[in-house]
Structure formats: structure tokens, C-alpha cells
PDB file of C-alpha atoms in Angstrom:
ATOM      1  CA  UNK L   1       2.633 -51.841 -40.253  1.00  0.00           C
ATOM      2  CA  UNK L   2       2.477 -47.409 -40.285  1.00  0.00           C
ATOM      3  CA  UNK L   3       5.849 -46.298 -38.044  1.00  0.00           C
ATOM      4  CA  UNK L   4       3.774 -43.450 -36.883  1.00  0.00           C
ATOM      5  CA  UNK L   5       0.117 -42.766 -36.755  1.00  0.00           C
ATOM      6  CA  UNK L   6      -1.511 -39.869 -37.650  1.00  0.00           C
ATOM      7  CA  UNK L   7      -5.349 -37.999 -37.019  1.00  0.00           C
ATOM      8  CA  UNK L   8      -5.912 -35.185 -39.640  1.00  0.00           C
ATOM      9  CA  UNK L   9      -8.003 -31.985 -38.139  1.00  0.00           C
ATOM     10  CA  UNK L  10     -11.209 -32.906 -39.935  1.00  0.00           C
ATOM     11  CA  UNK L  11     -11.145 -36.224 -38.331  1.00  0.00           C
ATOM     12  CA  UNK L  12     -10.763 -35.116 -34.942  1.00  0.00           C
ATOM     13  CA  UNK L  13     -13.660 -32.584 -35.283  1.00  0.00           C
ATOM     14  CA  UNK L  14     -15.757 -35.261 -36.380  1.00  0.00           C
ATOM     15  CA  UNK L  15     -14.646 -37.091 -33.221  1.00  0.00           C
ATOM     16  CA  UNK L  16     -15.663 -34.565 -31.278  1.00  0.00           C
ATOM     17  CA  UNK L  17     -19.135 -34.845 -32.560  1.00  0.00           C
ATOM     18  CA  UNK L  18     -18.867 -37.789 -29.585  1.00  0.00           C
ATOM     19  CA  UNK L  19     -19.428 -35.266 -26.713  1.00  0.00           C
ATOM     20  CA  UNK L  20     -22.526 -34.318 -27.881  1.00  0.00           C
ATOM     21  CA  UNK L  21     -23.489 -38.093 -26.458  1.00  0.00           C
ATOM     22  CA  UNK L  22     -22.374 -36.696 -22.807  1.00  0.00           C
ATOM     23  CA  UNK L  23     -24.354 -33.300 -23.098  1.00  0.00           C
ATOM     24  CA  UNK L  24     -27.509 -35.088 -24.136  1.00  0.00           C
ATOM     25  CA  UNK L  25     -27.967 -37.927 -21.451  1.00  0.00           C
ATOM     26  CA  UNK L  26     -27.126 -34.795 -19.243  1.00  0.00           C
ATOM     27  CA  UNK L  27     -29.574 -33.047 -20.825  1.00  0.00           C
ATOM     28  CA  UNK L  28     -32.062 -36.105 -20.675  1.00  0.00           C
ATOM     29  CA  UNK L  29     -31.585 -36.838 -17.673  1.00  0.00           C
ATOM     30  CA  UNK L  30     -31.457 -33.753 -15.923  1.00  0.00           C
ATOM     31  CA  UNK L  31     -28.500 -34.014 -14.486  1.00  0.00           C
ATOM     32  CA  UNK L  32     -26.893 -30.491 -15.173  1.00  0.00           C
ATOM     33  CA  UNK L  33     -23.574 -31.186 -15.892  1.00  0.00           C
ATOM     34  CA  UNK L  34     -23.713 -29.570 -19.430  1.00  0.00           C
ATOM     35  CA  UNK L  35     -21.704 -26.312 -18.186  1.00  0.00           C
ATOM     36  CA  UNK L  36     -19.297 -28.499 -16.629  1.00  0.00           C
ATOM     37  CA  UNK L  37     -18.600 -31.199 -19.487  1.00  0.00           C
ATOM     38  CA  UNK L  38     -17.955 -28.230 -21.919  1.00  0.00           C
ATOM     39  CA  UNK L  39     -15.695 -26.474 -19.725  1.00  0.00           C
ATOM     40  CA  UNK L  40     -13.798 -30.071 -19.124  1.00  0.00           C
ATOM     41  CA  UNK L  41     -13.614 -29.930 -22.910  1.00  0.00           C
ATOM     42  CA  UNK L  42     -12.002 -26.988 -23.663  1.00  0.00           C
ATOM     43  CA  UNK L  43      -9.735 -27.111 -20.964  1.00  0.00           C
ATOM     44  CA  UNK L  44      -8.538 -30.164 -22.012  1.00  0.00           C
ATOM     45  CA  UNK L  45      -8.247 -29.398 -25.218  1.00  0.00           C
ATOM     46  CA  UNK L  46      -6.129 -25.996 -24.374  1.00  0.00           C
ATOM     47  CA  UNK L  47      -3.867 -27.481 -21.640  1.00  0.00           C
ATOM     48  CA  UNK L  48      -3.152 -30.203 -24.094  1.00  0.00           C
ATOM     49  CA  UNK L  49      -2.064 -27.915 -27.239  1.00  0.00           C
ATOM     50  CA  UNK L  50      -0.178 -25.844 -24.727  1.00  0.00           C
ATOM     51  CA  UNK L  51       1.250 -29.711 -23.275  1.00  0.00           C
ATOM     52  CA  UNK L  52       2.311 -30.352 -27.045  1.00  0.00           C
ATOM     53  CA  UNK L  53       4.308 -27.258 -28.121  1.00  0.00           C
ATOM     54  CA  UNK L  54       5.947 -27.358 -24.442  1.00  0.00           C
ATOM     55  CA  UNK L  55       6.967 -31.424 -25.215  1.00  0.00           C
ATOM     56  CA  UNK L  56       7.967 -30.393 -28.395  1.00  0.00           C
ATOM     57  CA  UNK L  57      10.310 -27.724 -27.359  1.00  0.00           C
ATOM     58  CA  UNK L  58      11.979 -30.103 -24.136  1.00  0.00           C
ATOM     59  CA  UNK L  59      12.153 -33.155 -26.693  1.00  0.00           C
ATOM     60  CA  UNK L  60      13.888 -31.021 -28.730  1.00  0.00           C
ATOM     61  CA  UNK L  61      16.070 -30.107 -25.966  1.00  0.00           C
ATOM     62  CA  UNK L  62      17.083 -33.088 -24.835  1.00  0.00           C
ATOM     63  CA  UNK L  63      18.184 -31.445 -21.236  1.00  0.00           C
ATOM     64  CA  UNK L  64      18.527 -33.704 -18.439  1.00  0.00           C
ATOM     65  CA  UNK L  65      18.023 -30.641 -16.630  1.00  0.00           C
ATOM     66  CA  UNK L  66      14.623 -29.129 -17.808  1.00  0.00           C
ATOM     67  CA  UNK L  67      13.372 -32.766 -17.743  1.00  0.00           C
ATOM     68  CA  UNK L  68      14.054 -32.885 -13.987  1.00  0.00           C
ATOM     69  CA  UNK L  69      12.214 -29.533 -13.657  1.00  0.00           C
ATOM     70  CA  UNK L  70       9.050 -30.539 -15.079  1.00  0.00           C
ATOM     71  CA  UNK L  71       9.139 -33.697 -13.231  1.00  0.00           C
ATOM     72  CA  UNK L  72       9.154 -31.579 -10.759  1.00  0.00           C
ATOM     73  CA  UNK L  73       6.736 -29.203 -11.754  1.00  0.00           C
ATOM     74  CA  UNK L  74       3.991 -32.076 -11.987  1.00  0.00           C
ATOM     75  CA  UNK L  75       4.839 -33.289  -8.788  1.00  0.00           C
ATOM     76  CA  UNK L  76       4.020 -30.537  -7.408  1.00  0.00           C
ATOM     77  CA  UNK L  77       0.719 -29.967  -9.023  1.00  0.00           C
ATOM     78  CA  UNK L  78      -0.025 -33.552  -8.418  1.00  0.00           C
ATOM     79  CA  UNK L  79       0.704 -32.753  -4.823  1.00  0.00           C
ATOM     80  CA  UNK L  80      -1.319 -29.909  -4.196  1.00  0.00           C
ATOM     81  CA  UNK L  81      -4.401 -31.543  -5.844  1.00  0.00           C
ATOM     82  CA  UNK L  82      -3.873 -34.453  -3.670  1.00  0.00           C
ATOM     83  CA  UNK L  83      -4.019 -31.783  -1.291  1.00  0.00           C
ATOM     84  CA  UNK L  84      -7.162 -30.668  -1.590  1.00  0.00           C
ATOM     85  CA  UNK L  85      -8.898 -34.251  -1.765  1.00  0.00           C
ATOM     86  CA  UNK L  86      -7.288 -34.233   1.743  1.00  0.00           C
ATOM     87  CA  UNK L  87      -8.756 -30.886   3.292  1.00  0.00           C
ATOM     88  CA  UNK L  88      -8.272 -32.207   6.693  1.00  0.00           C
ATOM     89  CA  UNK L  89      -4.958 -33.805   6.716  1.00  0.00           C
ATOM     90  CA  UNK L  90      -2.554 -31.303   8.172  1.00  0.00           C
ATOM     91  CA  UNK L  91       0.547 -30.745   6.083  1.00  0.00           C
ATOM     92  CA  UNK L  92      -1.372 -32.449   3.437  1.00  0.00           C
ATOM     93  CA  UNK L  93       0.772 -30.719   0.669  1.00  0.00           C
ATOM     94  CA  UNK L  94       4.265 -31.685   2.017  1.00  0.00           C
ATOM     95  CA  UNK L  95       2.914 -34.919   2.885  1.00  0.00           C
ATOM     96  CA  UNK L  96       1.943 -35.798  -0.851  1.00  0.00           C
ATOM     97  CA  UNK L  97       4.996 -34.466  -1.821  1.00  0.00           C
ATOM     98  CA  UNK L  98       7.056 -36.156  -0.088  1.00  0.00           C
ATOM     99  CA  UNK L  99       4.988 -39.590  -1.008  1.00  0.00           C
ATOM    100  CA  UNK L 100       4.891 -38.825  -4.452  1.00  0.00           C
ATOM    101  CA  UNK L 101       8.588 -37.426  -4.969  1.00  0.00           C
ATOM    102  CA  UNK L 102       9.987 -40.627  -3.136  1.00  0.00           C
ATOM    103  CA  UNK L 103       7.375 -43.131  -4.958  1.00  0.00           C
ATOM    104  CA  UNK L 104       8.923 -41.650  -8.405  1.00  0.00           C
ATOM    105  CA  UNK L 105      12.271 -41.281  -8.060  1.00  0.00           C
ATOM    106  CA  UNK L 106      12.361 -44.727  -6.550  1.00  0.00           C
ATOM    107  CA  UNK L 107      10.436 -46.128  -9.614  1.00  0.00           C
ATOM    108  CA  UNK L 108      12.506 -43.835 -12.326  1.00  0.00           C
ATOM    109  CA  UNK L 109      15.491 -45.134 -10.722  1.00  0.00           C
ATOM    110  CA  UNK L 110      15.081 -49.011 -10.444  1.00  0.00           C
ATOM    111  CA  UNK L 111      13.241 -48.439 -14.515  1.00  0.00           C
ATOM    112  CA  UNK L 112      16.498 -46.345 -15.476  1.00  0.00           C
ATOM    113  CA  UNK L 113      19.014 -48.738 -13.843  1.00  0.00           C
ATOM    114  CA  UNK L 114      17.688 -52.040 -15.448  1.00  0.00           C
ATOM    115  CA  UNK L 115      17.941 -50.077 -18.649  1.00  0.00           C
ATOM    116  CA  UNK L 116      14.265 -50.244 -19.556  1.00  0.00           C
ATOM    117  CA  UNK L 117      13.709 -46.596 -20.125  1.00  0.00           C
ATOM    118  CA  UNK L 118      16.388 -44.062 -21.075  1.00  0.00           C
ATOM    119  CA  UNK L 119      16.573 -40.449 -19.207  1.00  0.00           C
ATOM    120  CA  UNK L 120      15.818 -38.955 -21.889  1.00  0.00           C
ATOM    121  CA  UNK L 121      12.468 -36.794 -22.321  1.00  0.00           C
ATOM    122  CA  UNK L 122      10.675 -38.570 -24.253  1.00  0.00           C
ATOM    123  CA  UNK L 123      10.693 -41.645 -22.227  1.00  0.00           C
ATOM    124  CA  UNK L 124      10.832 -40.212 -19.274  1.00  0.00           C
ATOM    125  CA  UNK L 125       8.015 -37.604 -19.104  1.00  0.00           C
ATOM    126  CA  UNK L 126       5.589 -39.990 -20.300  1.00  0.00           C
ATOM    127  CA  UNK L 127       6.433 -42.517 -17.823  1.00  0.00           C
ATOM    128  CA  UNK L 128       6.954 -40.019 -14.881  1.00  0.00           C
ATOM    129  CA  UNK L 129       3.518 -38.436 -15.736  1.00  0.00           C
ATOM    130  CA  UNK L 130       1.840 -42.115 -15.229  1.00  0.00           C
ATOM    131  CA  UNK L 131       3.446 -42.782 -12.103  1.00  0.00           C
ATOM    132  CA  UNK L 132       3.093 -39.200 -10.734  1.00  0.00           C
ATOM    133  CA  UNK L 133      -0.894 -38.819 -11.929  1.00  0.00           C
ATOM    134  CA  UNK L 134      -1.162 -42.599 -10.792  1.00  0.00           C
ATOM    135  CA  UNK L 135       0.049 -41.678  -7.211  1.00  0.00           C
ATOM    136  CA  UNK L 136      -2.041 -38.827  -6.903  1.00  0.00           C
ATOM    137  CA  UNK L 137      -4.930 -40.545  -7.299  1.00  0.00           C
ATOM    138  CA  UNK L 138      -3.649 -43.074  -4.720  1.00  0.00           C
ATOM    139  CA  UNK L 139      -3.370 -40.434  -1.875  1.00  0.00           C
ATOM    140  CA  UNK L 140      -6.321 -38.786  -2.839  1.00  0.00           C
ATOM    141  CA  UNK L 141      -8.231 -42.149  -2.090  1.00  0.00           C
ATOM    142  CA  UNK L 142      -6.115 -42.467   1.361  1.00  0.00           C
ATOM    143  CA  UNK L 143      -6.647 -39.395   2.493  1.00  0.00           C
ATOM    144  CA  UNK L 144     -10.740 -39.739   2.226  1.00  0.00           C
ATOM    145  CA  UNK L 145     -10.223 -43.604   4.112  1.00  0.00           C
ATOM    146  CA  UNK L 146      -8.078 -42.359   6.442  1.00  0.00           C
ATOM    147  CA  UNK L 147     -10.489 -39.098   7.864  1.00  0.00           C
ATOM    148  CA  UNK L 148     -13.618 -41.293   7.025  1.00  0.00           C
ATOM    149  CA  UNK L 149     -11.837 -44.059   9.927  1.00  0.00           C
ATOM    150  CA  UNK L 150     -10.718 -41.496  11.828  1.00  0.00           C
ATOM    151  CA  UNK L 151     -14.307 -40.000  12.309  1.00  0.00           C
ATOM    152  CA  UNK L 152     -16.125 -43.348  11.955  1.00  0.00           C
ATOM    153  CA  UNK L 153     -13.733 -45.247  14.688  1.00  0.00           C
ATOM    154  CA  UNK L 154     -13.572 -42.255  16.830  1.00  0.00           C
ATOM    155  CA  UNK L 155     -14.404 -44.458  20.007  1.00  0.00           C
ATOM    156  CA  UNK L 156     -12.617 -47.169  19.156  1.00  0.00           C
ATOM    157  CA  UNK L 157      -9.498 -45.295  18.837  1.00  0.00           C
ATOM    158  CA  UNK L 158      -9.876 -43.372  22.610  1.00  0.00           C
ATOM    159  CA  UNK L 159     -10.863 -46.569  24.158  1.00  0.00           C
ATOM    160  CA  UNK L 160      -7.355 -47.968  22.759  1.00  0.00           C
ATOM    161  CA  UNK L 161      -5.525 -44.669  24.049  1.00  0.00           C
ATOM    162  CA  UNK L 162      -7.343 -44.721  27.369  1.00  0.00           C
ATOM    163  CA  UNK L 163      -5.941 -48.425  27.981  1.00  0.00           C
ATOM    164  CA  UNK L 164      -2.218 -47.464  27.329  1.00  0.00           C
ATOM    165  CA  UNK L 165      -1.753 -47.900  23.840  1.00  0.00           C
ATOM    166  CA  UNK L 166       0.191 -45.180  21.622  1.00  0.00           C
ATOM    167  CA  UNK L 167      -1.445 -43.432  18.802  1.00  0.00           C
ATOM    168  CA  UNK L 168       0.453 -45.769  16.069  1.00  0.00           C
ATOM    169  CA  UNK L 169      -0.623 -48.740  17.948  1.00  0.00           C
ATOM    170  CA  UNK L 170      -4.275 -47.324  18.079  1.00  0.00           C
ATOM    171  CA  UNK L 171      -4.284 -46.054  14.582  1.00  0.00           C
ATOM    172  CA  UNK L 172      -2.780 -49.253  12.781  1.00  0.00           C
ATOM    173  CA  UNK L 173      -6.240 -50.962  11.401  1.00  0.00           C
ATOM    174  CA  UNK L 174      -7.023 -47.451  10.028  1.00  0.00           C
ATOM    175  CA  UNK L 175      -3.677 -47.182   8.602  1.00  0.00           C
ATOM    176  CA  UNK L 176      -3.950 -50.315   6.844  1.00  0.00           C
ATOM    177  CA  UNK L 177      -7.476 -49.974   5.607  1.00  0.00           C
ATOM    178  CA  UNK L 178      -6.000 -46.662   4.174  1.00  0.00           C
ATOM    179  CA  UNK L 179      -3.439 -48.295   2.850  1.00  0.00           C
ATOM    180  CA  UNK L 180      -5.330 -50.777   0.870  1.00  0.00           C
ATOM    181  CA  UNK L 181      -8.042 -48.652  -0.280  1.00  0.00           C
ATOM    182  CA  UNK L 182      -4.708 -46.803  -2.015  1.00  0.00           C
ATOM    183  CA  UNK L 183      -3.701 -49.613  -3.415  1.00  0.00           C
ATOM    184  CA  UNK L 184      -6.452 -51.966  -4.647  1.00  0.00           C
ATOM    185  CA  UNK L 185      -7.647 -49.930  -8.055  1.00  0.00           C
ATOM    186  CA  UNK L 186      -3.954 -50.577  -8.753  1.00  0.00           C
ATOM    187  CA  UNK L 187      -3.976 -54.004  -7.979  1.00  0.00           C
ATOM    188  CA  UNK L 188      -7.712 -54.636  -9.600  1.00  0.00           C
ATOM    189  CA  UNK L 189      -6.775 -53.172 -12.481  1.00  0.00           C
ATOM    190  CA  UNK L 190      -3.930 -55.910 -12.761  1.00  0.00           C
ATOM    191  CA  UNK L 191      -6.481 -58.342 -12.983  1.00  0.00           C
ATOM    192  CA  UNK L 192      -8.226 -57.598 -15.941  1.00  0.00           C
ATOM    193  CA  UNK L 193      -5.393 -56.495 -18.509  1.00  0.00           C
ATOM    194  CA  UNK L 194      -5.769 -58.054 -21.737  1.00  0.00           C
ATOM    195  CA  UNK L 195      -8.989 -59.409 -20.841  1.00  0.00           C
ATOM    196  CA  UNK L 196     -11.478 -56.658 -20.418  1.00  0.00           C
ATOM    197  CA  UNK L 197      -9.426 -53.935 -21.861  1.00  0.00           C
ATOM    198  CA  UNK L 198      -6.230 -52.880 -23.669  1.00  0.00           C
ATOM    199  CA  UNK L 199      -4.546 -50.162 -21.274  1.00  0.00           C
ATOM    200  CA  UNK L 200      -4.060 -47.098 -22.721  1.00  0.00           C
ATOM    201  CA  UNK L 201      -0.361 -47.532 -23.655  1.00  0.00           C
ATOM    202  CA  UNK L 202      -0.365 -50.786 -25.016  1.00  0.00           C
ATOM    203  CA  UNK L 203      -3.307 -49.038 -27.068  1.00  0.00           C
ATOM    204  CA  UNK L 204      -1.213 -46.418 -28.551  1.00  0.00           C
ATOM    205  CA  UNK L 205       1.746 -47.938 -29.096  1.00  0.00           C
ATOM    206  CA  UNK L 206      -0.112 -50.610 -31.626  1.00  0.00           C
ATOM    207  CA  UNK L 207      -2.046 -47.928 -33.120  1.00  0.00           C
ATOM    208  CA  UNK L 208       1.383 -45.793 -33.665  1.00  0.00           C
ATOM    209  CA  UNK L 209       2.591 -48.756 -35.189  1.00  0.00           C
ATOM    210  CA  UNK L 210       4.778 -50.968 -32.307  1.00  0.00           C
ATOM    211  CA  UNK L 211       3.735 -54.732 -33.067  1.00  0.00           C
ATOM    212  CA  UNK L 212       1.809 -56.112 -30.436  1.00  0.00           C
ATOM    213  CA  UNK L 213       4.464 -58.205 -28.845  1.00  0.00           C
ATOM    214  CA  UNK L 214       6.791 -55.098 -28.114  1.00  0.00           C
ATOM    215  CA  UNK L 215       3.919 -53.246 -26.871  1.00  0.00           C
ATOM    216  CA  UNK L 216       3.295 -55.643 -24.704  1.00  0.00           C
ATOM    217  CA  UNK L 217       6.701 -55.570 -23.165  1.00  0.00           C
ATOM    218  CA  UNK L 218       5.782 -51.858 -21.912  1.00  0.00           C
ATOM    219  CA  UNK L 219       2.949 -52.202 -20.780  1.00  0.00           C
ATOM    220  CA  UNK L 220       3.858 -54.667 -18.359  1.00  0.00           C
ATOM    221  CA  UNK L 221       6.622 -52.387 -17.441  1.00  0.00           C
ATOM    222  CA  UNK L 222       3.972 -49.977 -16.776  1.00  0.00           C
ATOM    223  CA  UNK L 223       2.317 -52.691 -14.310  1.00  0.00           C
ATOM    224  CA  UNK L 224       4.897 -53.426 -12.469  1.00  0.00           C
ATOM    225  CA  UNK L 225       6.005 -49.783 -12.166  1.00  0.00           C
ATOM    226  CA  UNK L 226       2.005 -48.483 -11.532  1.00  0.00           C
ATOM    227  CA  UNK L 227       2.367 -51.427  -8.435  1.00  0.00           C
ATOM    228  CA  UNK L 228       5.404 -50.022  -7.039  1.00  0.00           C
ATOM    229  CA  UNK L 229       4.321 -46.511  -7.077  1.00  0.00           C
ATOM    230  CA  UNK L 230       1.258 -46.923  -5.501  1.00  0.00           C
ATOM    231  CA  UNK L 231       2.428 -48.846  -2.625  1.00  0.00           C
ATOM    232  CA  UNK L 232       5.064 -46.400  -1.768  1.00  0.00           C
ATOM    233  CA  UNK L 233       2.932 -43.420  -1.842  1.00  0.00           C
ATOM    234  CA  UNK L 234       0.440 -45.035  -0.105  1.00  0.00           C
ATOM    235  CA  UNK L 235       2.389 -46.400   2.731  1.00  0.00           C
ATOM    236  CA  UNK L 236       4.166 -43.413   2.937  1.00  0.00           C
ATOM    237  CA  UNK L 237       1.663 -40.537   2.952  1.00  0.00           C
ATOM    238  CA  UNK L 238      -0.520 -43.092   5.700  1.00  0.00           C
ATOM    239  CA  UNK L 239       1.842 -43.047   7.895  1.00  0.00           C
ATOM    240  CA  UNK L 240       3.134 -39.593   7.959  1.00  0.00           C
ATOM    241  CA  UNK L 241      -0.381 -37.874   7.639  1.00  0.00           C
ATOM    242  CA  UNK L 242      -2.351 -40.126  10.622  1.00  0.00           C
ATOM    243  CA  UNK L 243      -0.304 -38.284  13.563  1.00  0.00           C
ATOM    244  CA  UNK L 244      -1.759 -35.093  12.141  1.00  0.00           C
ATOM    245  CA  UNK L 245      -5.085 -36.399  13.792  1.00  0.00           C
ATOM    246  CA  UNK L 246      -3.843 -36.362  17.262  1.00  0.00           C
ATOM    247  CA  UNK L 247      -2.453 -33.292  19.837  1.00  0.00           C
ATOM    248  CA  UNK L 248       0.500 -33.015  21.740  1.00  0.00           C
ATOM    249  CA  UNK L 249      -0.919 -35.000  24.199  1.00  0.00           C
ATOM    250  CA  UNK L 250      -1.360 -37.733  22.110  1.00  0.00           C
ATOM    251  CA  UNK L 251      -5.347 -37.131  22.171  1.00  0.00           C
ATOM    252  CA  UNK L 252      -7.538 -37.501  19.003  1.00  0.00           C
ATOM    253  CA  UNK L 253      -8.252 -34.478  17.728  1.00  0.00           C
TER     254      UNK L 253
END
């Protein structure tokens, strides 16, 4: 089996040939979205070029330092775009950040410790850019639960406040329904590796050449890690952003 794999430019423009597929069921269907596919194209396609060079250069590098930064760097454009899924969650930035920061380091660390990844960039960045994109989307997803409750159980929560309880105690079902809906594309996704489809990094690694047994190896690793990740963040961004929804008076806002 090839060590390494390898796409030559001709066959990737050829590939490309497969967005045409999006811009004319668009186009069929009148849906619009031709403007927007092409502009998700080439911005892919440029952040990802700019992406390589940049990995190139850190690899290179091989700076404990620079690897931290850009760890940092995504989790702070992870948190801002978790953010903005989250318009009224107040402190919704620091909030995600927090969530996310903790959720990674607390992943890296326990991966690092048992020796199944090295600190090193090339292991890490990959692996800190799953768990970081991976908790982003989490948030995102607890953040629209959480204000959809919030407006939804509106009565249900002042009733509860009016009869003594405190805002946790009244929030708590709304908390955990947030909570879950954070965590269950996580867990359903579990469900269905190696049956409906091969993950994306299982995926590669075969096609760059890692027999199939090895690349299973990390892409449970990437399970178990996805799992822990997502129930931190989630858990943690819950129960920090819910008292944003009440005064100092403990009334919902």
C-alpha cells in the first residue's frame, strides 16, 4: 500500500466539475443559492491554500509555542461564531470561550497524557481543530434550544419563580433539554460508524495509505475524544449562559 497519497491539479479541476451538480438543482429548482454556493467555493478554496502554506510553515517549526497560539487563534474564531448563532445569550463570546477552551484543553490533555497523540503540530492541530470546530457546533445548537425554551416555557418558568423556586431550580428541564440537543449529533453519529459511513479520518488515513486496522485505532480515538468534548462544552456553556436570561431580581427577562 502508497505511504502517501497524492491528487495532481488536473484531477482536482476535473473534480470540481462536481459543483456544477449543486448550481444546477439550484438552478432547477429555483432555489437561488447559486451566488452563495460559488462564493462558499472560492472561499474555501482560498482559506484552505492560505491553511496549507501556514501548516506548512508551523510543521516546519515544530514550536510548542506557535502551536498553542493557533490553538488559540481557532478558539477564538470558533467562539465568536458560536457567538453569533447565540445573538441573545449575553456574554455569548466569553461564554463559548470559556466552554470551548476548557472542553479542549481537557481533551488535549487526557489524549497527550495516555500518549495517544504527541504535542507536536502535526498531531495536534488536526486533532484540536476537530474538537474545537466539533464544540462549536455543539454550542451553536445549545444556544438556539436554550432561547427557543426560554421563550417557549416562558410561563412555566414564572409560575416556578412565583412559588419560591430559584432561577437554577426553574431553569433545570431547559438546561437539560439544551444540554442534550448539544450532545445527541455527537452521540448519533456514534451509532452509525462503520455502518453507514467511513468518518472522514478513518477515510483519509486509508486513502494516504494507513492500513485499515491502524486507522481504525484513530478514529475511535476521535470518538471518544468528539464525546468528551461535546459534553463539556455543552454542560458548561448551559449553565453559565441560562442566568443571562434573568435580572437582578431574579425575574425572566
Amino acid at each position: 500500500m502508497n505511504s502517501s497519497a497524492y491528487i495532481s491539479i488536473n484531477s482536482l479541476m476535473i473534480a470540481s466539475l462536481l459543483i456544477l451538480v449543486s448550481l444546477f438543482f439550484s438552478y432547477y429548482q429555483k432555489l437561488h443559492l447559486e451566488k452563495e454556493t460559488i462564493i462558499g467555493v472560492i472561499r474555501a478554496v482560498i482559506q484552505l491554500t492560505i491553511v496549507g502554506y501556514l501548516l506548512n510553515i508551523i510543521f516546519g517549526l515544530e514550536n510548542p509555542m506557535f502551536t498553542t497560539l493557533l490553538l488559540l487563534f481557532m478558539t477564538i474564531n470558533a467562539s465568536y461564531n458560536a457567538a453569533k448563532r447565540g445573538k441573545n445569550i449575553k456574554n455569548g463570546f466569553m461564554i463559548s470561550f470559556i466552554s470551548i477552551s476548557i472542553g479542549t484543553f481537557v481533551t488535549l490533555g487526557i489524549l497527550v497524557a495516555a500518549r495517544a497523540i504527541k504535542y507536536v503540530p502535526n498531531q495536534i492541530i488536526p486533532v484540536g481543530g476537530m474538537i474545537i470546530s466539533n464544540s462549536m457546533i455543539a454550542i451553536g445548537l445549545c444556544y438556539k434550544q436554550m432561547i427557543s425554551n426560554f421563550k417557549l416555557k416562558r410561563e412555566e418558568v414564572e409560575s416556578k419563580l412565583s412559588l419560591g423556586a430559584d432561577i437554577s431550580t426553574a431553569s433545570i428541564e431547559i438546561i437539560r433539554d439544551a444540554i442534550k440537543t448539544g450532545m445527541i449529533p455527537t452521540i448519533d453519529s456514534t451509532k452509525t460508524l462503520g455502518i453507514v459511513a467511513l468518518p472522514g479520518m478513518m477515510t483519509g488515513l486509508i486513502l494516504a495509505g494507513t492500513a485499515p486496522l491502524e486507522a481504525i485505532k484513530f478514529q475511535i480515538m476521535v470518538t471518544f475524544m468528539m464525546l468528551s468534548t461535546t459534553s463539556i462544552t455543552s454542560f458548561m456553556c448551559c449553565y453559565m449562559a441560562y442566568k443571562g436570561f434573568f435580572n437582578e431580581r431574579k425575574q425572566l427577562i
